[in-house]
Short mmCIF file of C-alpha atoms in Angstrom, two decimals:
data_model
loop_
_atom_site.label_atom_id
_atom_site.label_comp_id
_atom_site.label_asym_id
_atom_site.label_seq_id
_atom_site.Cartn_x
_atom_site.Cartn_y
_atom_site.Cartn_z
CA MET A 1 97.01 92.75 95.11
CA LYS A 2 97.46 90.44 92.19
CA ARG A 3 97.06 91.84 88.61
CA THR A 4 97.76 90.20 85.28
CA SER A 5 96.22 89.65 81.82
CA LEU A 6 95.79 87.08 79.17
CA PHE A 7 98.60 88.71 77.26
CA THR A 8 101.07 88.50 80.15
CA LEU A 9 100.00 84.97 80.93
CA ALA A 10 100.80 83.95 77.38
CA ALA A 11 104.12 85.80 77.51
CA SER A 12 104.96 84.14 80.83
CA ALA A 13 104.17 80.74 79.36
CA LEU A 14 106.56 81.35 76.46
CA LEU A 15 109.28 82.55 78.83
CA THR A 16 108.97 79.70 81.25
CA SER A 17 109.02 77.07 78.56
CA SER A 18 112.61 78.10 77.79
CA CYS A 19 115.17 75.35 78.28
CA PHE A 20 117.87 77.89 79.28
CA ALA A 21 119.40 76.90 82.65
CA ALA A 22 119.23 79.92 84.98
CA ASP A 23 121.51 80.29 88.02
CA LEU A 24 118.40 80.61 90.23
CA THR A 25 114.90 79.37 89.46
CA ILE A 26 111.97 80.86 91.38
CA TYR A 27 108.48 79.43 91.48
CA THR A 28 105.92 82.22 91.94
CA TYR A 29 102.37 83.14 90.92
CA ASP A 30 101.38 84.62 87.59
CA SER A 31 100.75 88.22 88.53
CA PHE A 32 103.99 88.51 90.53
CA ASN A 33 105.89 88.07 87.23
CA SER A 34 103.45 89.98 85.08
CA GLU A 35 104.39 93.12 83.22
CA TRP A 36 102.85 95.16 86.07
CA GLY A 37 104.07 92.95 88.90
CA PRO A 38 107.24 93.26 90.94
CA GLY A 39 109.04 90.31 89.27
CA PRO A 40 110.60 92.15 86.32
CA GLN A 41 111.92 95.01 88.47
CA LEU A 42 113.19 92.72 91.16
CA GLU A 43 114.88 90.48 88.57
CA LYS A 44 116.70 93.42 86.98
CA SER A 45 117.85 94.78 90.36
CA PHE A 46 118.94 91.48 91.86
CA GLU A 47 120.80 90.43 88.68
CA ALA A 48 122.79 93.68 88.78
CA GLN A 49 123.85 92.80 92.34
CA CYS A 50 124.62 89.12 91.92
CA GLN A 51 125.92 89.13 88.35
CA CYS A 52 123.77 86.04 87.80
CA ASP A 53 120.71 85.02 85.89
CA ILE A 54 117.36 84.27 87.55
CA GLU A 55 114.21 82.85 86.04
CA PHE A 56 110.65 83.04 87.36
CA ILE A 57 108.30 80.14 86.64
CA ALA A 58 104.71 81.14 87.26
CA VAL A 59 101.60 79.24 88.25
CA ASP A 60 98.13 80.37 89.19
CA ASP A 61 98.44 81.15 92.89
CA GLY A 62 100.22 80.45 96.15
CA VAL A 63 98.35 77.17 96.74
CA SER A 64 99.39 76.11 93.24
CA ILE A 65 103.00 76.72 94.09
CA LEU A 66 102.71 74.34 97.01
CA ASN A 67 100.84 71.79 94.95
CA ARG A 68 103.52 71.82 92.24
CA ALA A 69 106.39 71.57 94.68
CA ARG A 70 104.60 68.76 96.43
CA ILE A 71 104.16 66.74 93.24
CA GLU A 72 107.66 67.37 91.93
CA LYS A 73 109.63 66.94 95.16
CA ALA A 74 113.29 66.12 94.30
CA SER A 75 112.67 66.58 90.51
CA THR A 76 111.71 70.28 90.97
CA LYS A 77 113.51 73.00 89.12
CA ALA A 78 112.77 75.46 91.99
CA ASP A 79 115.51 77.01 94.11
CA VAL A 80 113.03 79.45 95.70
CA LEU A 81 109.29 79.09 96.42
CA LEU A 82 107.90 82.68 96.42
CA GLY A 83 104.26 83.46 97.02
CA LEU A 84 103.20 80.95 99.64
CA ASP A 85 101.54 82.57 102.60
CA ASP A 86 101.74 82.14 106.35
CA SER A 87 98.74 79.80 106.44
CA LEU A 88 100.68 77.29 104.26
CA THR A 89 104.01 77.38 106.05
CA GLN A 90 103.40 74.46 108.39
CA VAL A 91 102.06 72.25 105.58
CA THR A 92 105.02 73.02 103.41
CA ARG A 93 107.46 72.44 106.28
CA ASP A 94 105.84 69.16 107.26
CA GLU A 95 106.22 67.87 103.74
CA GLY A 96 109.96 68.55 103.77
CA LEU A 97 109.88 70.94 100.81
CA VAL A 98 111.98 73.73 102.30
CA GLN A 99 115.20 74.34 104.26
CA ALA A 100 116.41 76.85 106.78
CA HIS A 101 117.14 80.22 105.16
CA GLY A 102 119.81 81.66 107.56
CA VAL A 103 118.60 85.23 106.73
CA ASP A 104 118.87 88.04 109.26
CA LEU A 105 115.30 89.07 110.02
CA SER A 106 116.08 91.92 112.47
CA SER A 107 114.97 94.58 109.93
CA LEU A 108 111.36 93.30 109.81
CA THR A 109 108.61 95.51 111.28
CA THR A 110 107.67 94.47 114.81
CA ALA A 111 104.07 94.55 113.71
CA LEU A 112 104.58 91.15 112.07
CA ALA A 113 106.22 89.55 115.16
CA TRP A 114 107.93 87.23 112.70
CA ASP A 115 110.41 84.56 113.75
CA ASP A 116 110.65 81.63 111.37
CA GLU A 117 113.83 79.84 110.34
CA ASP A 118 112.40 78.52 107.06
CA PHE A 119 110.22 81.32 105.70
CA VAL A 120 110.96 85.01 104.95
CA PRO A 121 107.98 87.41 104.64
CA PHE A 122 108.06 89.92 101.76
CA ASP A 123 104.65 91.68 101.98
CA TYR A 124 101.34 91.41 103.84
CA GLY A 125 97.72 92.62 103.78
CA TYR A 126 94.23 91.66 104.92
CA PHE A 127 91.68 89.74 102.89
CA SER A 128 88.75 92.07 102.21
CA PHE A 129 85.62 92.33 100.07
CA ILE A 130 85.93 95.07 97.54
CA TYR A 131 82.88 96.98 96.26
CA ASP A 132 82.07 99.94 94.04
CA SER A 133 80.97 102.83 96.24
CA SER A 134 79.25 104.55 93.38
CA LYS A 135 76.82 101.56 93.30
CA ILE A 136 76.74 100.57 97.00
CA ALA A 137 76.15 103.38 99.50
CA GLN A 138 75.83 101.15 102.57
CA PRO A 139 78.30 98.25 102.37
CA ALA A 140 78.12 95.20 104.52
CA ASP A 141 79.70 95.89 107.92
CA SER A 142 80.36 92.30 108.90
CA LEU A 143 80.98 88.91 107.33
CA GLN A 144 77.68 87.70 108.68
CA ALA A 145 75.86 90.71 107.14
CA LEU A 146 77.38 89.96 103.74
CA ILE A 147 76.59 86.25 103.94
CA ASN A 148 72.99 86.93 105.04
CA SER A 149 72.42 89.57 102.28
CA ASN A 150 71.44 89.01 98.69
CA ALA A 151 74.47 90.91 97.32
CA SER A 152 76.21 89.08 94.50
CA VAL A 153 79.68 87.78 95.37
CA ILE A 154 82.71 86.35 93.55
CA TYR A 155 85.47 84.60 95.42
CA GLN A 156 88.23 82.09 94.75
CA ASP A 157 88.59 78.34 95.26
CA PRO A 158 90.37 77.58 98.53
CA ARG A 159 92.03 74.55 97.01
CA THR A 160 93.95 76.58 94.39
CA SER A 161 93.97 80.14 95.70
CA THR A 162 95.37 81.78 98.80
CA PRO A 163 92.55 84.38 98.93
CA GLY A 164 90.06 81.54 98.64
CA GLN A 165 91.77 79.72 101.45
CA GLY A 166 91.77 82.99 103.41
CA LEU A 167 87.99 83.18 103.10
CA MET A 168 87.70 79.60 104.20
CA LEU A 169 89.63 80.47 107.37
CA TRP A 170 87.58 83.64 107.82
CA VAL A 171 84.27 81.74 107.67
CA ASN A 172 85.52 79.16 110.13
CA ALA A 173 86.88 81.88 112.51
CA VAL A 174 83.51 83.61 112.59
CA TYR A 175 81.08 80.69 112.33
CA GLY A 176 83.02 77.80 113.93
CA ASP A 177 80.77 74.72 113.94
CA GLU A 178 78.17 76.59 111.92
CA ALA A 179 80.48 77.08 108.92
CA ALA A 180 78.55 74.62 106.73
CA SER A 181 75.36 76.64 107.04
CA ALA A 182 77.25 79.85 106.34
CA TRP A 183 78.70 78.38 103.09
CA ALA A 184 75.24 77.21 102.05
CA GLU A 185 73.78 80.65 102.62
CA LEU A 186 76.64 82.33 100.73
CA ALA A 187 76.17 79.92 97.82
CA LYS A 188 72.68 81.36 97.22
CA HIS A 189 74.19 84.63 95.97
CA THR A 190 77.65 83.57 94.78
CA VAL A 191 78.08 84.34 91.05
CA THR A 192 81.05 82.02 90.64
CA VAL A 193 84.11 80.60 92.34
CA THR A 194 87.25 81.09 90.27
CA LYS A 195 90.52 79.21 90.28
CA GLY A 196 92.61 82.28 90.91
CA TRP A 197 92.51 85.95 92.03
CA TRP A 198 92.77 87.70 88.59
CA GLU A 199 89.86 85.92 87.00
CA ALA A 200 87.60 86.87 89.93
CA TYR A 201 88.78 90.47 90.11
CA SER A 202 88.52 91.08 86.38
CA MET A 203 84.94 89.78 86.44
CA PHE A 204 84.15 92.14 89.26
CA LEU A 205 85.63 95.11 87.37
CA GLU A 206 83.47 94.24 84.38
CA GLY A 207 80.39 94.48 86.60
CA GLY A 208 79.95 90.75 87.34
CA ALA A 209 79.19 91.10 91.05
CA ASP A 210 78.58 93.50 93.91
CA TYR A 211 81.58 92.24 95.92
CA VAL A 212 84.79 90.44 95.13
CA LEU A 213 87.28 88.84 97.54
CA SER A 214 90.55 90.62 97.36
CA TYR A 215 92.76 92.69 99.72
CA ASN A 216 92.41 95.83 101.83
CA THR A 217 95.22 97.29 99.65
CA SER A 218 93.24 96.93 96.38
CA PRO A 219 91.76 100.45 96.59
CA ALA A 220 95.24 101.93 96.71
CA TYR A 221 95.99 100.44 93.29
CA HIS A 222 92.97 102.02 91.74
CA ALA A 223 93.70 105.38 93.35
CA VAL A 224 97.37 105.49 92.35
CA VAL A 225 97.29 103.83 88.92
CA ASP A 226 93.78 104.65 87.70
CA GLY A 227 93.08 107.84 89.65
CA GLU A 228 89.85 106.20 90.74
CA SER A 229 88.55 106.34 94.30
CA LYS A 230 85.20 104.56 93.99
CA TYR A 231 86.56 101.12 94.83
CA LYS A 232 86.55 100.47 98.60
CA ALA A 233 87.24 97.64 101.01
CA ALA A 234 84.39 96.77 103.40
CA LEU A 235 85.48 96.86 107.06
CA PHE A 236 84.00 93.94 108.97
CA ASP A 237 83.17 94.06 112.69
CA GLU A 238 84.43 90.53 113.40
CA GLY A 239 87.85 91.32 112.04
CA HIS A 240 89.74 90.13 108.96
CA ILE A 241 92.18 87.28 108.17
CA ALA A 242 95.70 88.64 107.48
CA GLN A 243 97.88 87.25 104.70
CA VAL A 244 101.69 87.35 105.05
CA GLU A 245 103.31 86.33 101.81
CA VAL A 246 106.54 84.41 102.18
CA ALA A 247 109.46 82.96 100.29
CA ALA A 248 111.56 79.95 101.15
CA ILE A 249 114.58 78.00 99.84
CA SER A 250 113.59 74.72 98.24
CA GLN A 251 114.92 71.64 100.01
CA TYR A 252 116.16 70.54 96.61
CA SER A 253 117.84 73.74 95.53
CA ASP A 254 121.00 73.39 93.49
CA ASN A 255 122.11 76.81 94.65
CA PRO A 256 121.06 77.41 98.21
CA GLU A 257 123.62 80.17 98.87
CA LEU A 258 122.30 82.25 95.94
CA ALA A 259 118.76 81.53 97.09
CA LYS A 260 119.65 82.88 100.53
CA GLN A 261 121.07 85.98 98.91
CA PHE A 262 117.82 86.46 97.01
CA LEU A 263 115.71 86.11 100.16
CA SER A 264 117.91 88.68 101.93
CA PHE A 265 117.37 91.00 98.93
CA LEU A 266 113.61 90.61 99.23
CA ILE A 267 113.55 92.37 102.56
CA SER A 268 116.10 95.05 101.66
CA PRO A 269 114.96 98.68 101.34
CA GLU A 270 115.50 98.47 97.56
CA ALA A 271 113.12 95.52 97.04
CA GLN A 272 110.62 96.70 99.62
CA HIS A 273 110.37 100.02 97.81
CA ILE A 274 109.37 98.11 94.66
CA ILE A 275 106.86 95.63 96.06
CA PRO A 276 104.07 97.84 97.55
CA THR A 277 103.25 99.66 94.31
CA THR A 278 103.66 96.62 92.00
CA ASN A 279 102.21 93.82 94.11
CA TRP A 280 99.90 96.22 95.95
CA MET A 281 100.52 94.88 99.45
CA LEU A 282 102.12 96.39 102.56
CA PRO A 283 105.92 96.38 103.14
CA VAL A 284 107.45 94.17 105.79
CA ILE A 285 110.02 96.74 106.92
CA ASP A 286 109.41 100.17 108.40
CA ASN A 287 110.14 103.57 106.85
CA VAL A 288 109.13 102.61 103.27
CA GLU A 289 107.67 105.71 101.68
CA LEU A 290 104.19 104.91 100.26
CA PRO A 291 101.81 106.89 98.03
CA ALA A 292 99.18 108.92 99.94
CA PRO A 293 96.22 106.50 99.23
CA PHE A 294 97.86 103.88 101.41
CA SER A 295 97.20 106.05 104.45
CA SER A 296 93.44 105.85 103.91
CA LEU A 297 93.20 102.00 103.70
CA ILE A 298 91.09 100.22 106.25
CA THR A 299 93.09 98.76 109.16
CA PRO A 300 91.16 95.75 110.32
CA LYS A 301 91.29 93.89 113.59
CA ARG A 302 93.24 90.71 112.92
CA LEU A 303 91.70 87.27 113.21
CA ASN A 304 94.29 84.59 113.76
CA PHE A 305 94.72 81.01 112.55
CA THR A 306 98.15 79.62 113.33
CA PRO A 307 99.98 77.66 110.61
CA ALA A 308 99.71 74.58 112.81
CA GLN A 309 95.93 75.01 113.05
CA VAL A 310 95.62 75.33 109.29
CA ALA A 311 97.80 72.28 108.69
CA GLU A 312 95.64 70.23 111.14
CA GLN A 313 92.19 71.52 110.03
CA ARG A 314 92.61 72.37 106.32
CA LYS A 315 91.29 69.09 104.88
CA ALA A 316 88.25 69.15 107.09
CA MET A 317 87.52 72.76 106.25
CA ILE A 318 87.85 72.10 102.50
CA SER A 319 85.49 69.12 102.88
CA THR A 320 82.93 71.28 104.60
CA TRP A 321 83.27 73.93 101.90
CA ARG A 322 82.91 71.41 99.10
CA SER A 323 79.81 69.76 100.59
CA SER A 324 78.10 73.05 101.51
CA ALA A 325 79.11 75.74 99.04
CA GLN A 326 78.44 74.00 95.74
#
């Protein structure tokens, strides 16, 4: 779950504008490197191990990381791209932006069935619509039910946001050739489409909509940090799109060996203990002790889109969304 603030965005901008040359530069998304995110703790822990200096440079979201790397190519500062997701791996690979990581992946949970020579997963979850159970007694029990309702909804732009792209895949998985009509129906009760996750989620928390697109893990954050149990994730009959967040070594890294060391660190017990309760997603290795609220999260049936399918169909799906949802 992504969480940040205007204050931390401003602070991040000041930090990333520094001309100090770090040993390892990591492109990530804003909330990962926020005061509450895993970035600061991971940085401190890894620097103690490597006796090096790392720097996070933050953009809005995972799609924005890809867009920036795509534009910069060989001029990029990035050694590591952290915060893409599995739906973007084939696109990123096809554009020649990453290189083989050489990391031992044998510690990963078998639930992921992960085997990729270029990308290392560091957390995962399921895209879900979050609602306030003190206001909604009978939540939508399917994506079709939500789309056909008059409940107000906020979600994110699939061109700039990985949750937004997740919803785009979700609609196409459920509706297929009828996706355009589904988007048009959803548009009738969509409050707004935001650029990134935090803007959408903060609007929801301020009472801006009945539902917001987020993650099945979002309620754990509220329970652990706020002591609040009213926020729930709606479980949909058709299933949910999973998101596996990944990191990769930039093809243009000046320090690929240190980048490999950092990727190995990301899936270590030390790092995996930090990530679930700072990034509010699920760990990618087994036997990570989690707070009790994680045990009550919904466990959806998984709807699958392969990275190759996303790479092949993404432009057409975005075109359908743009022409139907606005």
